[in-house]
PDB file of C-alpha atoms and ligand atoms in Angstrom:
ATOM      1  CA  MET O  24       7.010   9.195   6.558  1.00 95.00           C
ATOM      2  CA  LEU O  25       7.049   9.079   2.765  1.00 97.00           C
ATOM      3  CA  SER O  26       4.898   7.481   0.070  1.00 98.00           C
ATOM      4  CA  PHE O  27       4.730   7.569  -3.722  1.00 98.00           C
ATOM      5  CA  PRO O  28       1.131   7.922  -5.016  1.00 98.00           C
ATOM      6  CA  PHE O  29       1.018   6.190  -8.424  1.00 98.00           C
ATOM      7  CA  ALA O  30      -0.953   7.080 -11.568  1.00 98.00           C
ATOM      8  CA  LYS O  31      -3.616   4.952 -13.281  1.00 98.00           C
ATOM      9  CA  ILE O  32      -4.995   4.420 -16.744  1.00 98.00           C
ATOM     10  CA  ASN O  33      -8.420   3.060 -17.680  1.00 98.00           C
ATOM     11  CA  LEU O  34      -8.430   0.057 -20.001  1.00 98.00           C
ATOM     12  CA  GLY O  35     -11.909   0.525 -21.462  1.00 98.00           C
ATOM     13  CA  LEU O  36     -14.522   2.773 -19.863  1.00 98.00           C
ATOM     14  CA  HIS O  37     -18.239   2.174 -20.389  1.00 98.00           C
ATOM     15  CA  ILE O  38     -20.709   4.736 -19.069  1.00 98.00           C
ATOM     16  CA  THR O  39     -23.766   2.561 -18.519  1.00 97.00           C
ATOM     17  CA  GLY O  40     -26.325   4.905 -16.944  1.00 96.00           C
ATOM     18  CA  LYS O  41     -27.105   8.167 -15.183  1.00 96.00           C
ATOM     19  CA  ARG O  42     -28.064   7.830 -11.522  1.00 96.00           C
ATOM     20  CA  ALA O  43     -30.559   9.657  -9.329  1.00 95.00           C
ATOM     21  CA  ASP O  44     -27.634  11.147  -7.343  1.00 95.00           C
ATOM     22  CA  HIS O  45     -26.381  12.756 -10.626  1.00 92.00           C
ATOM     23  CA  TYR O  46     -23.318  10.521 -10.802  1.00 96.00           C
ATOM     24  CA  HIS O  47     -22.953   7.955 -13.593  1.00 97.00           C
ATOM     25  CA  ASN O  48     -22.585   4.198 -13.358  1.00 97.00           C
ATOM     26  CA  LEU O  49     -19.543   2.952 -15.150  1.00 97.00           C
ATOM     27  CA  ASP O  50     -17.649  -0.200 -15.970  1.00 98.00           C
ATOM     28  CA  THR O  51     -13.891   0.114 -16.305  1.00 98.00           C
ATOM     29  CA  LEU O  52     -10.564  -1.534 -15.602  1.00 98.00           C
ATOM     30  CA  PHE O  53      -8.317   0.644 -13.448  1.00 98.00           C
ATOM     31  CA  PHE O  54      -4.694  -0.216 -14.164  1.00 98.00           C
ATOM     32  CA  PRO O  55      -1.886   1.109 -11.902  1.00 98.00           C
ATOM     33  CA  VAL O  56       1.049   2.866 -13.580  1.00 98.00           C
ATOM     34  CA  ARG O  57       3.967   2.734 -11.151  1.00 96.00           C
ATOM     35  CA  PHE O  58       6.591   4.483 -13.253  1.00 97.00           C
ATOM     36  CA  LEU O  59       4.630   7.742 -12.975  1.00 98.00           C
ATOM     37  CA  HIS O  60       4.060   8.871  -9.398  1.00 98.00           C
ATOM     38  CA  ASP O  61       3.946  11.862  -7.050  1.00 98.00           C
ATOM     39  CA  ALA O  62       5.760  11.977  -3.685  1.00 98.00           C
ATOM     40  CA  LEU O  63       3.944  12.678  -0.416  1.00 98.00           C
ATOM     41  CA  GLU O  64       5.718  13.248   2.893  1.00 98.00           C
ATOM     42  CA  LEU O  65       4.343  13.709   6.431  1.00 97.00           C
ATOM     43  CA  VAL O  66       6.375  15.500   9.115  1.00 96.00           C
ATOM     44  CA  ASP O  67       5.385  16.253  12.731  1.00 96.00           C
ATOM     45  CA  ALA O  68       4.318  19.895  13.181  1.00 97.00           C
ATOM     46  CA  ASP O  69       2.545  22.340  15.507  1.00 96.00           C
ATOM     47  CA  GLN O  70      -0.104  23.168  12.918  1.00 96.00           C
ATOM     48  CA  TYR O  71      -1.352  21.657   9.658  1.00 97.00           C
ATOM     49  CA  SER O  72       0.298  22.916   6.483  1.00 97.00           C
ATOM     50  CA  ILE O  73       0.807  21.654   2.949  1.00 97.00           C
ATOM     51  CA  THR O  74       3.476  22.732   0.480  1.00 96.00           C
ATOM     52  CA  THR O  75       3.109  21.640  -3.130  1.00 95.00           C
ATOM     53  CA  TYR O  76       6.133  21.473  -5.437  1.00 95.00           C
ATOM     54  CA  ASN O  77       6.243  21.309  -9.234  1.00 90.00           C
ATOM     55  CA  SER O  78       2.539  22.084  -9.634  1.00 86.00           C
ATOM     56  CA  PRO O  79       1.726  24.432 -12.539  1.00 75.00           C
ATOM     57  CA  GLU O  80      -1.738  25.227 -11.155  1.00 75.00           C
ATOM     58  CA  SER O  81      -2.051  26.758  -7.703  1.00 74.00           C
ATOM     59  CA  ILE O  82      -4.714  24.869  -5.734  1.00 80.00           C
ATOM     60  CA  SER O  83      -5.429  26.499  -2.388  1.00 86.00           C
ATOM     61  CA  PRO O  84      -4.491  24.248   0.584  1.00 88.00           C
ATOM     62  CA  GLU O  85      -8.206  23.950   1.549  1.00 89.00           C
ATOM     63  CA  ARG O  86      -9.181  22.677  -1.926  1.00 91.00           C
ATOM     64  CA  ASN O  87      -6.357  20.161  -2.082  1.00 95.00           C
ATOM     65  CA  LEU O  88      -7.750  16.615  -1.698  1.00 97.00           C
ATOM     66  CA  VAL O  89      -4.805  15.794   0.587  1.00 98.00           C
ATOM     67  CA  THR O  90      -5.988  18.460   3.055  1.00 98.00           C
ATOM     68  CA  LYS O  91      -9.573  17.191   2.731  1.00 98.00           C
ATOM     69  CA  ALA O  92      -8.323  13.667   3.531  1.00 98.00           C
ATOM     70  CA  PHE O  93      -6.583  14.993   6.665  1.00 98.00           C
ATOM     71  CA  HIS O  94      -9.730  16.796   7.860  1.00 98.00           C
ATOM     72  CA  LEU O  95     -11.899  13.722   7.207  1.00 98.00           C
ATOM     73  CA  LEU O  96      -9.805  11.579   9.546  1.00 98.00           C
ATOM     74  CA  GLU O  97      -9.225  14.408  12.016  1.00 97.00           C
ATOM     75  CA  ALA O  98     -13.012  14.660  12.497  1.00 97.00           C
ATOM     76  CA  ASP O  99     -13.228  11.015  13.629  1.00 97.00           C
ATOM     77  CA  TYR O 100      -9.821  10.313  15.215  1.00 97.00           C
ATOM     78  CA  LYS O 101      -7.535  12.140  17.589  1.00 94.00           C
ATOM     79  CA  ILE O 102      -4.605  12.981  15.337  1.00 96.00           C
ATOM     80  CA  PRO O 103      -2.022  15.731  15.830  1.00 97.00           C
ATOM     81  CA  PRO O 104      -1.264  18.274  13.074  1.00 97.00           C
ATOM     82  CA  VAL O 105       1.257  17.427  10.348  1.00 98.00           C
ATOM     83  CA  GLU O 106       3.323  19.278   7.800  1.00 98.00           C
ATOM     84  CA  VAL O 107       2.755  17.851   4.319  1.00 98.00           C
ATOM     85  CA  HIS O 108       5.119  18.044   1.352  1.00 98.00           C
ATOM     86  CA  LEU O 109       3.629  17.050  -2.003  1.00 97.00           C
ATOM     87  CA  VAL O 110       5.783  16.794  -5.115  1.00 97.00           C
ATOM     88  CA  LYS O 111       3.640  16.600  -8.267  1.00 96.00           C
ATOM     89  CA  ARG O 112       4.688  14.628 -11.322  1.00 97.00           C
ATOM     90  CA  ILE O 113       1.266  13.304 -12.379  1.00 96.00           C
ATOM     91  CA  PRO O 114      -0.394  16.064 -14.440  1.00 94.00           C
ATOM     92  CA  SER O 115      -3.823  17.230 -13.255  1.00 90.00           C
ATOM     93  CA  LYS O 116      -7.002  17.258 -15.394  1.00 89.00           C
ATOM     94  CA  ALA O 117      -5.485  14.391 -17.349  1.00 94.00           C
ATOM     95  CA  GLY O 118      -7.585  11.356 -16.346  1.00 96.00           C
ATOM     96  CA  LEU O 119      -4.571   9.779 -14.637  1.00 97.00           C
ATOM     97  CA  GLY O 120      -6.019  10.017 -11.109  1.00 96.00           C
ATOM     98  CA  GLY O 121      -3.250  12.167  -9.610  1.00 96.00           C
ATOM     99  CA  GLY O 122      -5.335  14.061  -7.032  1.00 96.00           C
ATOM    100  CA  SER O 123      -7.267  10.929  -6.021  1.00 97.00           C
ATOM    101  CA  SER O 124      -4.059   8.931  -5.645  1.00 98.00           C
ATOM    102  CA  ASP O 125      -2.525  11.654  -3.436  1.00 98.00           C
ATOM    103  CA  ALA O 126      -5.660  11.651  -1.252  1.00 98.00           C
ATOM    104  CA  ALA O 127      -5.718   7.839  -0.941  1.00 98.00           C
ATOM    105  CA  SER O 128      -2.020   7.859  -0.010  1.00 98.00           C
ATOM    106  CA  MET O 129      -2.711  10.520   2.642  1.00 98.00           C
ATOM    107  CA  LEU O 130      -5.402   8.306   4.214  1.00 98.00           C
ATOM    108  CA  MET O 131      -3.007   5.333   4.260  1.00 98.00           C
ATOM    109  CA  LEU O 132      -0.068   7.388   5.569  1.00 98.00           C
ATOM    110  CA  LEU O 133      -2.127   8.847   8.440  1.00 98.00           C
ATOM    111  CA  ASN O 134      -3.477   5.381   9.246  1.00 98.00           C
ATOM    112  CA  ARG O 135       0.060   3.957   9.456  1.00 97.00           C
ATOM    113  CA  TYR O 136       1.845   6.955  11.034  1.00 97.00           C
ATOM    114  CA  PHE O 137      -0.657   7.349  13.869  1.00 98.00           C
ATOM    115  CA  LYS O 138      -1.458   3.607  14.159  1.00 97.00           C
ATOM    116  CA  LEU O 139      -5.175   4.242  13.756  1.00 98.00           C
ATOM    117  CA  ASN O 140      -5.883   0.639  12.653  1.00 98.00           C
ATOM    118  CA  ILE O 141      -8.635   1.706  10.255  1.00 98.00           C
ATOM    119  CA  PRO O 142      -9.641  -1.369   8.229  1.00 98.00           C
ATOM    120  CA  LEU O 143      -9.444  -1.219   4.408  1.00 97.00           C
ATOM    121  CA  GLU O 144     -13.242  -1.253   4.048  1.00 97.00           C
ATOM    122  CA  LYS O 145     -13.581   1.867   6.213  1.00 98.00           C
ATOM    123  CA  LEU O 146     -10.692   3.587   4.418  1.00 98.00           C
ATOM    124  CA  CYS O 147     -12.613   2.933   1.171  1.00 98.00           C
ATOM    125  CA  ASP O 148     -15.657   4.730   2.633  1.00 98.00           C
ATOM    126  CA  TYR O 149     -13.495   7.749   3.470  1.00 98.00           C
ATOM    127  CA  ALA O 150     -11.853   7.604   0.035  1.00 98.00           C
ATOM    128  CA  LEU O 151     -15.222   7.641  -1.768  1.00 98.00           C
ATOM    129  CA  GLN O 152     -16.097  10.867   0.051  1.00 98.00           C
ATOM    130  CA  LEU O 153     -13.022  12.404  -1.607  1.00 98.00           C
ATOM    131  CA  GLY O 154     -13.559  11.179  -5.184  1.00 96.00           C
ATOM    132  CA  SER O 155     -15.145   8.380  -7.202  1.00 97.00           C
ATOM    133  CA  ASP O 156     -11.833   6.817  -8.278  1.00 97.00           C
ATOM    134  CA  CYS O 157     -10.116   7.406  -4.929  1.00 98.00           C
ATOM    135  CA  PRO O 158     -10.944   3.935  -3.434  1.00 98.00           C
ATOM    136  CA  PHE O 159      -9.073   2.208  -6.292  1.00 98.00           C
ATOM    137  CA  PHE O 160      -5.802   3.766  -5.138  1.00 98.00           C
ATOM    138  CA  LEU O 161      -6.072   1.953  -1.791  1.00 98.00           C
ATOM    139  CA  HIS O 162      -5.453  -1.259  -3.725  1.00 97.00           C
ATOM    140  CA  ASN O 163      -2.186  -2.426  -5.077  1.00 86.00           C
ATOM    141  CA  GLN O 164      -3.310  -4.123  -8.281  1.00 96.00           C
ATOM    142  CA  PRO O 165      -5.490  -3.811 -11.394  1.00 98.00           C
ATOM    143  CA  MET O 166      -9.168  -3.686 -10.429  1.00 98.00           C
ATOM    144  CA  TYR O 167     -12.449  -3.707 -12.326  1.00 98.00           C
ATOM    145  CA  GLY O 168     -14.484  -0.719 -11.161  1.00 98.00           C
ATOM    146  CA  GLN O 169     -18.260  -0.397 -11.323  1.00 98.00           C
ATOM    147  CA  GLY O 170     -20.910   1.820  -9.721  1.00 97.00           C
ATOM    148  CA  ARG O 171     -19.325   5.273  -9.405  1.00 97.00           C
ATOM    149  CA  GLY O 172     -15.988   3.446  -9.573  1.00 97.00           C
ATOM    150  CA  GLU O 173     -16.030   2.255  -5.958  1.00 97.00           C
ATOM    151  CA  ILE O 174     -17.370  -1.296  -6.530  1.00 98.00           C
ATOM    152  CA  LEU O 175     -13.989  -2.909  -7.050  1.00 98.00           C
ATOM    153  CA  ASN O 176     -13.023  -6.439  -8.028  1.00 98.00           C
ATOM    154  CA  PRO O 177      -9.486  -7.697  -8.643  1.00 97.00           C
ATOM    155  CA  ALA O 178      -8.532  -8.217 -12.296  1.00 97.00           C
ATOM    156  CA  THR O 179      -6.126 -10.973 -13.270  1.00 93.00           C
ATOM    157  CA  LEU O 180      -4.973  -9.199 -16.455  1.00 94.00           C
ATOM    158  CA  GLN O 181      -1.179  -9.121 -16.751  1.00 89.00           C
ATOM    159  CA  LEU O 182       0.603  -6.585 -18.952  1.00 95.00           C
ATOM    160  CA  LYS O 183       4.050  -7.310 -17.574  1.00 94.00           C
ATOM    161  CA  GLY O 184       6.771  -6.479 -20.066  1.00 92.00           C
ATOM    162  CA  TYR O 185       4.585  -4.331 -22.336  1.00 96.00           C
ATOM    163  CA  ARG O 186       5.749  -0.800 -22.942  1.00 96.00           C
ATOM    164  CA  LEU O 187       3.388   2.043 -22.066  1.00 97.00           C
ATOM    165  CA  ILE O 188       3.594   5.659 -23.127  1.00 97.00           C
ATOM    166  CA  LEU O 189       1.434   8.396 -21.606  1.00 98.00           C
ATOM    167  CA  VAL O 190       0.912  11.480 -23.733  1.00 97.00           C
ATOM    168  CA  SER O 191      -1.043  14.749 -23.774  1.00 96.00           C
ATOM    169  CA  PRO O 192      -2.960  15.880 -26.866  1.00 97.00           C
ATOM    170  CA  LEU O 193      -1.794  19.389 -27.731  1.00 94.00           C
ATOM    171  CA  ARG O 194      -3.758  22.561 -28.493  1.00 93.00           C
ATOM    172  CA  ASN O 195      -1.648  25.576 -29.451  1.00 92.00           C
ATOM    173  CA  HIS O 196       1.392  23.534 -28.340  1.00 90.00           C
ATOM    174  CA  LYS O 197      -0.036  23.194 -24.809  1.00 91.00           C
ATOM    175  CA  PRO O 198      -1.475  20.052 -23.130  1.00 92.00           C
ATOM    176  CA  LEU O 199      -5.260  19.904 -23.395  1.00 93.00           C
ATOM    177  CA  GLU O 200      -7.101  20.181 -20.067  1.00 89.00           C
ATOM    178  CA  ILE O 201     -10.537  18.563 -19.604  1.00 92.00           C
ATOM    179  CA  SER O 202     -12.667  18.866 -16.467  1.00 90.00           C
ATOM    180  CA  THR O 203     -14.135  15.541 -15.294  1.00 92.00           C
ATOM    181  CA  ALA O 204     -17.513  17.124 -14.453  1.00 92.00           C
ATOM    182  CA  ASP O 205     -17.757  18.683 -17.967  1.00 93.00           C
ATOM    183  CA  ALA O 206     -16.849  15.392 -19.633  1.00 95.00           C
ATOM    184  CA  PHE O 207     -19.556  13.526 -17.673  1.00 95.00           C
ATOM    185  CA  ALA O 208     -22.100  16.271 -18.420  1.00 93.00           C
ATOM    186  CA  HIS O 209     -21.846  15.590 -22.179  1.00 92.00           C
ATOM    187  CA  VAL O 210     -21.559  11.798 -22.254  1.00 95.00           C
ATOM    188  CA  ILE O 211     -24.492   9.677 -23.478  1.00 92.00           C
ATOM    189  CA  PRO O 212     -24.851   6.535 -21.329  1.00 95.00           C
ATOM    190  CA  LEU O 213     -25.200   3.225 -23.146  1.00 93.00           C
ATOM    191  CA  ARG O 214     -26.258  -0.104 -21.668  1.00 91.00           C
ATOM    192  CA  ARG O 215     -24.128  -3.021 -22.836  1.00 91.00           C
ATOM    193  CA  ALA O 216     -24.808  -6.754 -23.138  1.00 89.00           C
ATOM    194  CA  ASP O 217     -21.140  -7.578 -22.354  1.00 92.00           C
ATOM    195  CA  SER O 218     -19.245  -6.432 -19.291  1.00 94.00           C
ATOM    196  CA  LEU O 219     -15.742  -5.100 -19.741  1.00 96.00           C
ATOM    197  CA  ALA O 220     -14.438  -8.194 -17.924  1.00 96.00           C
ATOM    198  CA  ASP O 221     -16.133 -10.384 -20.604  1.00 95.00           C
ATOM    199  CA  ILE O 222     -14.553  -8.345 -23.402  1.00 96.00           C
ATOM    200  CA  ILE O 223     -11.067  -8.439 -21.869  1.00 96.00           C
ATOM    201  CA  ALA O 224     -11.345 -12.171 -21.167  1.00 93.00           C
ATOM    202  CA  SER O 225     -12.344 -12.944 -24.755  1.00 94.00           C
ATOM    203  CA  THR O 226      -9.955 -10.723 -26.764  1.00 94.00           C
ATOM    204  CA  VAL O 227      -6.192 -10.424 -27.267  1.00 93.00           C
ATOM    205  CA  ILE O 228      -4.448  -7.059 -26.968  1.00 94.00           C
ATOM    206  CA  SER O 229      -3.985  -6.702 -30.718  1.00 91.00           C
ATOM    207  CA  ASP O 230      -7.813  -6.905 -31.088  1.00 95.00           C
ATOM    208  CA  TRP O 231      -8.556  -4.349 -28.382  1.00 97.00           C
ATOM    209  CA  LYS O 232      -8.511  -1.584 -31.012  1.00 96.00           C
ATOM    210  CA  ASP O 233     -11.872  -2.864 -32.315  1.00 95.00           C
ATOM    211  CA  HIS O 234     -13.390  -4.015 -29.008  1.00 95.00           C
ATOM    212  CA  LEU O 235     -12.170  -2.008 -26.025  1.00 97.00           C
ATOM    213  CA  LYS O 236     -13.822   1.386 -25.876  1.00 96.00           C
ATOM    214  CA  ASN O 237     -13.642   4.489 -23.724  1.00 97.00           C
ATOM    215  CA  ASP O 238     -17.100   6.106 -24.139  1.00 97.00           C
ATOM    216  CA  PHE O 239     -15.680   9.582 -23.508  1.00 97.00           C
ATOM    217  CA  GLN O 240     -13.862   9.410 -26.854  1.00 97.00           C
ATOM    218  CA  ASP O 241     -17.201   9.711 -28.708  1.00 95.00           C
ATOM    219  CA  SER O 242     -18.620  12.520 -26.582  1.00 95.00           C
ATOM    220  CA  LEU O 243     -15.399  14.569 -26.494  1.00 96.00           C
ATOM    221  CA  ARG O 244     -14.741  14.246 -30.242  1.00 94.00           C
ATOM    222  CA  THR O 245     -16.567  17.438 -31.292  1.00 93.00           C
ATOM    223  CA  GLY O 246     -15.092  19.757 -28.670  1.00 94.00           C
ATOM    224  CA  PHE O 247     -11.638  18.178 -28.629  1.00 96.00           C
ATOM    225  CA  PRO O 248     -10.728  16.771 -32.086  1.00 96.00           C
ATOM    226  CA  GLU O 249      -7.102  16.726 -30.860  1.00 96.00           C
ATOM    227  CA  ILE O 250      -7.857  13.480 -28.966  1.00 97.00           C
ATOM    228  CA  ASP O 251      -8.568  11.422 -32.114  1.00 96.00           C
ATOM    229  CA  ARG O 252      -5.497  12.922 -33.783  1.00 95.00           C
ATOM    230  CA  CYS O 253      -3.376  12.042 -30.752  1.00 96.00           C
ATOM    231  CA  ILE O 254      -4.601   8.429 -30.726  1.00 97.00           C
ATOM    232  CA  ALA O 255      -4.007   8.167 -34.500  1.00 96.00           C
ATOM    233  CA  GLY O 256      -0.465   9.486 -33.857  1.00 94.00           C
ATOM    234  CA  LEU O 257       0.134   6.687 -31.323  1.00 95.00           C
ATOM    235  CA  TYR O 258      -1.039   4.044 -33.814  1.00 95.00           C
ATOM    236  CA  GLU O 259       1.197   5.589 -36.509  1.00 93.00           C
ATOM    237  CA  ASN O 260       4.113   5.070 -34.114  1.00 92.00           C
ATOM    238  CA  GLY O 261       3.293   1.367 -33.793  1.00 93.00           C
ATOM    239  CA  ALA O 262       0.954   1.121 -30.775  1.00 96.00           C
ATOM    240  CA  LEU O 263      -0.850  -2.216 -30.359  1.00 97.00           C
ATOM    241  CA  TYR O 264      -3.633  -0.366 -28.577  1.00 98.00           C
ATOM    242  CA  ALA O 265      -4.183   3.339 -27.908  1.00 98.00           C
ATOM    243  CA  SER O 266      -6.919   5.116 -25.956  1.00 98.00           C
ATOM    244  CA  LEU O 267      -7.980   8.060 -23.860  1.00 98.00           C
ATOM    245  CA  SER O 268      -7.516   7.535 -20.097  1.00 98.00           C
ATOM    246  CA  GLY O 269     -10.551   8.266 -17.901  1.00 97.00           C
ATOM    247  CA  SER O 270     -12.238  11.500 -18.945  1.00 96.00           C
ATOM    248  CA  GLY O 271      -8.948  12.741 -20.434  1.00 91.00           C
ATOM    249  CA  SER O 272      -7.115  14.513 -21.622  1.00 95.00           C
ATOM    250  CA  ALA O 273      -4.159  12.111 -21.350  1.00 98.00           C
ATOM    251  CA  CYS O 274      -3.974   9.274 -23.877  1.00 98.00           C
ATOM    252  CA  TYR O 275      -1.803   6.199 -23.777  1.00 98.00           C
ATOM    253  CA  GLY O 276      -0.333   3.677 -26.146  1.00 97.00           C
ATOM    254  CA  LEU O 277       0.569   0.070 -25.365  1.00 97.00           C
ATOM    255  CA  PHE O 278       3.547  -1.180 -27.325  1.00 96.00           C
ATOM    256  CA  ASP O 279       5.512  -4.328 -27.861  1.00 93.00           C
ATOM    257  CA  PRO O 280       8.456  -4.289 -25.402  1.00 88.00           C
ATOM    258  CA  ALA O 281      11.005  -4.319 -28.259  1.00 88.00           C
ATOM    259  CA  VAL O 282       9.813  -0.933 -29.589  1.00 87.00           C
ATOM    260  CA  ASP O 283      12.180   1.900 -28.667  1.00 83.00           C
ATOM    261  CA  LEU O 284      10.074   4.874 -27.622  1.00 84.00           C
ATOM    262  CA  HIS O 285      12.955   7.175 -26.700  1.00 81.00           C
ATOM    263  CA  GLY O 286      12.798  10.151 -28.990  1.00 76.00           C
ATOM    264  CA  ILE O 287       9.251   9.302 -30.161  1.00 83.00           C
ATOM    265  CA  LYS O 288       7.916  12.396 -31.958  1.00 77.00           C
ATOM    266  CA  SER O 289       4.550  13.592 -33.125  1.00 84.00           C
ATOM    267  CA  GLN O 290       2.956  16.952 -33.872  1.00 84.00           C
ATOM    268  CA  THR O 291      -0.177  15.628 -32.172  1.00 89.00           C
ATOM    269  CA  PHE O 292       1.063  14.926 -28.638  1.00 94.00           C
ATOM    270  CA  GLY O 293       3.574  15.750 -25.922  1.00 94.00           C
ATOM    271  CA  VAL O 294       5.099  12.885 -23.932  1.00 95.00           C
ATOM    272  CA  ILE O 295       4.229  12.749 -20.198  1.00 96.00           C
ATOM    273  CA  ALA O 296       6.137   9.558 -19.332  1.00 96.00           C
ATOM    274  CA  GLN O 297       6.961   6.153 -20.723  1.00 94.00           C
ATOM    275  CA  GLY O 298       8.177   2.893 -19.258  1.00 94.00           C
ATOM    276  CA  LEU O 299       7.850  -0.856 -19.009  1.00 93.00           C
ATOM    277  CA  LEU O 300       4.867  -2.292 -17.181  1.00 94.00           C
TER     278      LEU O 300
HETATM  279  O1  C5P Q 415     -16.207  11.838  -7.777  1.00 67.62           O
HETATM  280  P1  C5P Q 415     -15.492  12.998  -8.379  1.00 67.62           P
HETATM  281  O2  C5P Q 415     -15.451  14.197  -7.454  1.00 67.62           O
HETATM  282  O3  C5P Q 415     -14.131  12.662  -8.906  1.00 67.62           O
HETATM  283  O4  C5P Q 415     -16.338  13.417  -9.642  1.00 67.62           O
HETATM  284  C1  C5P Q 415     -16.238  14.675 -10.265  1.00 67.62           C
HETATM  285  C2  C5P Q 415     -17.501  14.886 -11.082  1.00 67.62           C
HETATM  286  O5  C5P Q 415     -17.560  13.929 -12.154  1.00 67.62           O
HETATM  287  C3  C5P Q 415     -18.777  14.656 -10.297  1.00 67.62           C
HETATM  288  O6  C5P Q 415     -19.199  15.834  -9.669  1.00 67.62           O
HETATM  289  C4  C5P Q 415     -19.759  14.208 -11.358  1.00 67.62           C
HETATM  290  O7  C5P Q 415     -20.254  15.338 -12.040  1.00 67.62           O
HETATM  291  C5  C5P Q 415     -18.877  13.444 -12.333  1.00 67.62           C
HETATM  292  N1  C5P Q 415     -18.908  11.982 -12.114  1.00 67.62           N
HETATM  293  C6  C5P Q 415     -20.016  11.259 -12.529  1.00 67.62           C
HETATM  294  N2  C5P Q 415     -20.044   9.892 -12.350  1.00 67.62           N
HETATM  295  C7  C5P Q 415     -19.001   9.243 -11.805  1.00 67.62           C
HETATM  296  C8  C5P Q 415     -17.855   9.965 -11.398  1.00 67.62           C
HETATM  297  C9  C5P Q 415     -17.844  11.331 -11.561  1.00 67.62           C
HETATM  298  O8  C5P Q 415     -20.990  11.817 -13.036  1.00 67.62           O
HETATM  299  N3  C5P Q 415     -19.036   7.908 -11.670  1.00 67.62           N
END
């Protein structure tokens, strides 16, 4: 059985407070990006194994969130071993949710393949044990995320027809890598009068530049000046709105559908993927 775990971007990301459990409360809009996805396949087997293809970094099978998802369900349900094949296209340490999406897909695949009938609410509990943004990937639509990212509410925002480009800021010609834990460790939480839903409801996309903020952009500026340069490069190429995704390092630009992004060039970024929403 095969599935295609998709990537996400964050449209705005407010860090609103630090919690007693050392996580942060946030307010964000998770937006699915279907033209960038991994591939995850389950095959019957005598013992559990996972083979990862096209992954520049070698994560041990035990540390892979897909394996952790298997063991989570195996502890509570009688499921036989499987052989897993994971083809990576979503870059890691990019803020695009690749590992979390793979793990959420694994939970859903196991649920379907072995007819476990686990309800969505319970799958969300398992997903949260694997990562804060993992529950979002169990949903098939844009969702506002609060709390650690697990308090999810459907968003009605439509970006159909807009063109999206995902890029990596470059350092020494290589994509920048930012650890989520490090990014959170340096961010300064800020309470806001307006929720992100209020801001999105009251502004048009061409005004987002002045209203829709990812708080990590301020805290990462000193250590990673490449991010501001990358976003400026997207605006120079005609983006209506450009931002960092999650805790980075990937950035994205939203463009008018008529803009031809094939062959887009900048010294400040490398292209990950682009497509129509
Ligand atoms: O939940 P996840 O494992 O993806 O988080 C990685 C790290 O990012 C956490 O250990 C924590 O340091 C930080 N984090 C946070 N607040 C969140 C999500 C993540 O502080 N809402």
